[in-house]
Short mmCIF file of C-alpha atoms in Angstrom, two decimals:
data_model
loop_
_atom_site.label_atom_id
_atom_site.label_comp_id
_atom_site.label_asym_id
_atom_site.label_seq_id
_atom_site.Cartn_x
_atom_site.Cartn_y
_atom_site.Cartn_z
CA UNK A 1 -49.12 107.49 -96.83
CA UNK A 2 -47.80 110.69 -98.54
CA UNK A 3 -45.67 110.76 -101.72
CA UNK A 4 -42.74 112.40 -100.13
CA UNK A 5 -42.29 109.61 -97.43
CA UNK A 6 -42.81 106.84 -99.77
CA UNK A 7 -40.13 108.08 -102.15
CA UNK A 8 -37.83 107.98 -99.20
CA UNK A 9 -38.51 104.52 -98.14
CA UNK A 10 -37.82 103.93 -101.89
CA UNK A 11 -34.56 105.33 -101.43
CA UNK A 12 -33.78 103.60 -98.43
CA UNK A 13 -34.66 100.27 -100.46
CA UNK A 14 -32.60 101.57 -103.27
CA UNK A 15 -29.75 101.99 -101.33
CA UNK A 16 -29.67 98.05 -100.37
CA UNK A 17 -29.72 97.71 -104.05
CA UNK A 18 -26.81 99.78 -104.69
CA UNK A 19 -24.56 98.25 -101.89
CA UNK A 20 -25.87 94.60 -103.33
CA UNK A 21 -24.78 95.30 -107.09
CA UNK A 22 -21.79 97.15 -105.84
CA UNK A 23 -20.13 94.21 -103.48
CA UNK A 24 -21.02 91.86 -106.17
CA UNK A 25 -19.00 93.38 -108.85
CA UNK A 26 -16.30 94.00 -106.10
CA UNK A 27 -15.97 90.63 -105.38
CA UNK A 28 -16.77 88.72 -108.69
CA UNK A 29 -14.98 90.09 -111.16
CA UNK A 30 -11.54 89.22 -109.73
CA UNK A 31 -13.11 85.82 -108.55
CA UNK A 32 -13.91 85.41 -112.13
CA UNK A 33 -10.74 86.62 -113.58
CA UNK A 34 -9.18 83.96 -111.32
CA UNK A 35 -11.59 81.02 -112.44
CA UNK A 36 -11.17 81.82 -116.25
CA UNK A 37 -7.35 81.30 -115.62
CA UNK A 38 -8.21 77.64 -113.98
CA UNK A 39 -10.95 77.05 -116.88
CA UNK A 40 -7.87 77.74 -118.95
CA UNK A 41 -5.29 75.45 -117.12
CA UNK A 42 -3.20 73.18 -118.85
CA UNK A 43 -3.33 70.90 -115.91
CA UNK A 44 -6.72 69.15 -117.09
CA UNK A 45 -8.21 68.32 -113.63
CA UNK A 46 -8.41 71.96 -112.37
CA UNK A 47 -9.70 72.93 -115.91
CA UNK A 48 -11.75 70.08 -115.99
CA UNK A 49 -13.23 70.82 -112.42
CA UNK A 50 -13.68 74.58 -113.03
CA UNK A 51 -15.71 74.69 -116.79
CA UNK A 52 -18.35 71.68 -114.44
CA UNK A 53 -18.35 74.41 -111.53
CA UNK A 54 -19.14 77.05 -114.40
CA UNK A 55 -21.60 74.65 -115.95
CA UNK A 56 -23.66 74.34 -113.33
CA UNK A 57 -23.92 77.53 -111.62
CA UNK A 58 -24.77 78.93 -115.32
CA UNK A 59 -27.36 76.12 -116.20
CA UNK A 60 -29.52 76.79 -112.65
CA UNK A 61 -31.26 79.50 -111.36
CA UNK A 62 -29.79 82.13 -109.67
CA UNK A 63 -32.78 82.45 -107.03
CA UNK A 64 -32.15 78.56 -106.71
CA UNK A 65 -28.54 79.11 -105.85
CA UNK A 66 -29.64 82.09 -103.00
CA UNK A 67 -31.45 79.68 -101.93
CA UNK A 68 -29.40 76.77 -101.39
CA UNK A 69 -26.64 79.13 -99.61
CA UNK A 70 -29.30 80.09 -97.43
CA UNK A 71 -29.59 76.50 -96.12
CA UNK A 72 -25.72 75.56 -96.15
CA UNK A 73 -25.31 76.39 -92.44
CA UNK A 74 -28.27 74.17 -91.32
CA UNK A 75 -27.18 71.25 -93.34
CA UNK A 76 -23.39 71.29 -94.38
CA UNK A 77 -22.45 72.89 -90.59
CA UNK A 78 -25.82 71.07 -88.88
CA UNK A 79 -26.14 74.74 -87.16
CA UNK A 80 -29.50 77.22 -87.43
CA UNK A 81 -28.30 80.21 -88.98
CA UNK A 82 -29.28 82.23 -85.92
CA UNK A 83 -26.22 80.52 -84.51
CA UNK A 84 -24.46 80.95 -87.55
CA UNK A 85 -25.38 84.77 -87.54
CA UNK A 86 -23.58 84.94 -83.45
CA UNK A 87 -20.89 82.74 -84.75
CA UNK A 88 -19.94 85.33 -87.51
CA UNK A 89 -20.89 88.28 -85.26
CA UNK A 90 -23.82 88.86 -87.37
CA UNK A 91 -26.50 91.09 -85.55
CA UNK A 92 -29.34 90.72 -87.35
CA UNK A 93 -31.49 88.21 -89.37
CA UNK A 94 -31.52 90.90 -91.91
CA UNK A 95 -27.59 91.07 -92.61
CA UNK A 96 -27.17 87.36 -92.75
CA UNK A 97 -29.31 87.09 -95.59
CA UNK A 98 -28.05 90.13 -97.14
CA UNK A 99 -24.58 88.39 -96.63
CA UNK A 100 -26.14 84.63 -98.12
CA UNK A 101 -27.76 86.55 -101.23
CA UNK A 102 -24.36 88.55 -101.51
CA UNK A 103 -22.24 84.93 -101.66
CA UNK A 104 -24.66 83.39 -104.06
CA UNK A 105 -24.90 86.64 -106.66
CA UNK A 106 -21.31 86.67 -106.17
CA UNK A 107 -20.51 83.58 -107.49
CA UNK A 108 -22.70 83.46 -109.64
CA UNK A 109 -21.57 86.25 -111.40
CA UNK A 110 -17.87 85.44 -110.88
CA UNK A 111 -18.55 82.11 -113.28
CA UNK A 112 -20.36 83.96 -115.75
CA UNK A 113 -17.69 86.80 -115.95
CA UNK A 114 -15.07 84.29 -115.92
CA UNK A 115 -16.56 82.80 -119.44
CA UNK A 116 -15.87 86.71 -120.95
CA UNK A 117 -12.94 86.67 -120.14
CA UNK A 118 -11.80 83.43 -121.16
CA UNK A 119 -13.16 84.21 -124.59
CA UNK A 120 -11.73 88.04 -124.64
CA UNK A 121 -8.39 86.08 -123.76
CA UNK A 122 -8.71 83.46 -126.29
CA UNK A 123 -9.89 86.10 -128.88
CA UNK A 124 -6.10 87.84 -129.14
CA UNK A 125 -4.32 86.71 -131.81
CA UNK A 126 -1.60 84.41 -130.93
CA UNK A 127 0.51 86.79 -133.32
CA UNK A 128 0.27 89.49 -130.82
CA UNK A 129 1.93 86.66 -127.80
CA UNK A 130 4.73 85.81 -130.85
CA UNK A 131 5.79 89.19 -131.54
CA UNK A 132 6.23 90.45 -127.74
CA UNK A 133 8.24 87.43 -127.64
CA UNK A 134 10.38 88.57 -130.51
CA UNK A 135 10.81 91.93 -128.92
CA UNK A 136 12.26 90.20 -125.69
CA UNK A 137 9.21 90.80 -123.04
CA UNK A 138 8.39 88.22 -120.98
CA UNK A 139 4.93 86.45 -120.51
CA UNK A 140 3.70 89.15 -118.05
CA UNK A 141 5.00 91.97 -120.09
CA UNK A 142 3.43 90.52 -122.89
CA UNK A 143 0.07 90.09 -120.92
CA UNK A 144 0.47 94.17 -119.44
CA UNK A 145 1.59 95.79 -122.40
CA UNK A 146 0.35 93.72 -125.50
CA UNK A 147 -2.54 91.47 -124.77
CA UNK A 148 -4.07 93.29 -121.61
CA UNK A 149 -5.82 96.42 -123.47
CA UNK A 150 -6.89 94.52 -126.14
CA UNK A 151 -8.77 91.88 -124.15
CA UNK A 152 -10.37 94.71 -122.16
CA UNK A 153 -11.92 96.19 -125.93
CA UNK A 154 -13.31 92.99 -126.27
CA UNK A 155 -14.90 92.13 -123.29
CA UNK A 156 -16.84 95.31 -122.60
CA UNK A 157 -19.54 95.08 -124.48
CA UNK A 158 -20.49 91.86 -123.08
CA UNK A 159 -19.55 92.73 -119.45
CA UNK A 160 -21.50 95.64 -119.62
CA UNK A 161 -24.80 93.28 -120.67
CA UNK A 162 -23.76 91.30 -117.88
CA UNK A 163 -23.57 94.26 -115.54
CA UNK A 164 -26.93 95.66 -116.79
CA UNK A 165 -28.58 92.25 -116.01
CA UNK A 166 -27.03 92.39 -112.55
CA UNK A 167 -28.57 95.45 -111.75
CA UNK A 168 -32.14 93.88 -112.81
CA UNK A 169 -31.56 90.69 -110.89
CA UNK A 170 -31.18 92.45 -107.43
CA UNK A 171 -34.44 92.39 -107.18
CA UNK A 172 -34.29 88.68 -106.26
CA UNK A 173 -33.26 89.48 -102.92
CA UNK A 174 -36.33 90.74 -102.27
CA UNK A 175 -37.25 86.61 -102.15
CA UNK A 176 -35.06 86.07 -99.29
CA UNK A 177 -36.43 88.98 -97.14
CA UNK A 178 -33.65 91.22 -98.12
CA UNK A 179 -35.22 94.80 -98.77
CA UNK A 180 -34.15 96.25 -101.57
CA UNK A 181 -35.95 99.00 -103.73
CA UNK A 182 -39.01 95.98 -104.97
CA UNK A 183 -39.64 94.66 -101.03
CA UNK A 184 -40.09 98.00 -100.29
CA UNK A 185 -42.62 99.13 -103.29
CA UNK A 186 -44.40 95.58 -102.81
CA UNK A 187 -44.85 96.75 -99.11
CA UNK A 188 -46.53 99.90 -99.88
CA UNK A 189 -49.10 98.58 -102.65
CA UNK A 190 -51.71 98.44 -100.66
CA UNK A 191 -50.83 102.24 -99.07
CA UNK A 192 -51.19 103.15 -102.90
CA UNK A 193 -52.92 102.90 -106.21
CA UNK A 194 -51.06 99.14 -106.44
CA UNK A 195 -49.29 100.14 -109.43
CA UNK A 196 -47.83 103.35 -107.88
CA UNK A 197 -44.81 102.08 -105.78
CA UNK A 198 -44.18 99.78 -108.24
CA UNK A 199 -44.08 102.12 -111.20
CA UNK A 200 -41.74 104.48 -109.24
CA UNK A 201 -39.59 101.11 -108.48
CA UNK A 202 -39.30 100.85 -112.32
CA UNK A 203 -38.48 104.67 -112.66
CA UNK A 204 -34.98 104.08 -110.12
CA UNK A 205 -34.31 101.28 -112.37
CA UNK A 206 -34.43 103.06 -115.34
CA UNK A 207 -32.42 105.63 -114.66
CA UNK A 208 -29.76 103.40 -112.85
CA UNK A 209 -29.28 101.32 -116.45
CA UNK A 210 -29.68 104.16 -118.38
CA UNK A 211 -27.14 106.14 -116.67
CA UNK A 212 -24.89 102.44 -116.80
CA UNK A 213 -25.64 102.61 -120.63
CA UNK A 214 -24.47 105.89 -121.31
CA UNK A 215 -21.31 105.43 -118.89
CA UNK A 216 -20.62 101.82 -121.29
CA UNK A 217 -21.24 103.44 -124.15
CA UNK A 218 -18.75 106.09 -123.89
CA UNK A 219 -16.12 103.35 -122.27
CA UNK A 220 -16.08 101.47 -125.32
CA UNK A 221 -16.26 104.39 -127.74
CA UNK A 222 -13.02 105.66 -125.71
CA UNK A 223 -11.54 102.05 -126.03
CA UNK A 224 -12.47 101.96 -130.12
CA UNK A 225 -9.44 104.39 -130.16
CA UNK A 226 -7.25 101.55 -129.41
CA UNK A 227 -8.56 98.51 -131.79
CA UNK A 228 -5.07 96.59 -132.95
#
């Protein structure tokens, strides 16, 4: 196999990656925004249930999770997930598991964001809630104009380590037959030098955190402008 042809089946691989890290910001950052409100309930059972939920899925394995979703059709719904797939108007093997690795970074995620957040929350100085009060806002107000920039300030720098991992840990999916950027180079090893495809894996990976480093870096510099 020529260069040329392996650098676009990289891409193609690449591509899944992208549309993997993408969906899984999309949907777990305002699933964890809405579980660091319930971690922070006053009624105790939701806040109770909600920091165990956040427990667990932190203290296992995200491969392990993938791969417990992947067998929640055949033993929660008694169904084969080919039947699941037709059920959901799936096509293909292929998206399924795309869509079961999606659900378990996804949540994932979500409970580990939701932890930054409670603690950029938390972090404000219950001064700042007092003195919207004494200008008249109300809680949302408050929350908008007071407490919602600075919580953003604090929470970058950690989201964007958590962001940084996520990109790294797409390469899971390559476990569940999902191929990303490393199924594909793992394919090709043996078209190559074995440490070719791999080392021009690495290379897309590189430059996909760097360029998330640089774009981070200049967030939070822009957001240093508005420390209270």
């Amino acid at each position: 196999m020529e260069f040329w042809p392996l650098i676009y089946e990289l891409c193609e691989g690449f591509s899944l990656t992208l549309k993997l890290f993408a969906l899984t910001l999309v949907f777990s950052i305002p699933l964890g925004f809405i579980c660091s409100f319930a971690a922070m309930s006053p009624f105790k059972p939701l806040s109770w249930l909600m920091n165990g939920i956040i427990w667990i899925v932190r203290g296992t394995p995200l491969l392990l999770q993938c791969i417990i979703v992947t067998f929640i059709p055949s033993t929660l719904l008694d169904m084969p997930n080919k039947d699941f797939a037709a059920m959901l108007h799936i096509d293909t093997m292929a998206d399924l598991q795309f869509l079961f690795v999606l659900i378990a970074f996804s949540l994932n995620y979500a409970c580990y964001f939701a932890v930054i957040f409670e603690g950029g929350i938390k972090n404000v100085s219950v001064g700042q809630h007092e003195a919207g009060q004494v200008l008249g806002m109300t809680k949302g107000q408050i929350f908008r104009h007071v407490i919602l920039m600075q919580v953003v300030r604090k929470i970058t720098a950690p989201m964007s380590n958590e962001i940084i991992t996520l990109v790294k840990d797409t390469a899971l999916a390559r476990a569940l037959s999902v191929v990303e950027i490393i199924a594909v180079a793992y394919q090709n090893v043996n078209k190559f030098a074995v440490l070719s495809p791999l080392i021009y894996a690495s290379v897309f990976y590189l430059a996909f955190s760097g360029i998330l480093t640089i774009v981070f870096h200049l967030v939070e510099k822009k957001l240093s402008y508005y420390t209270v």
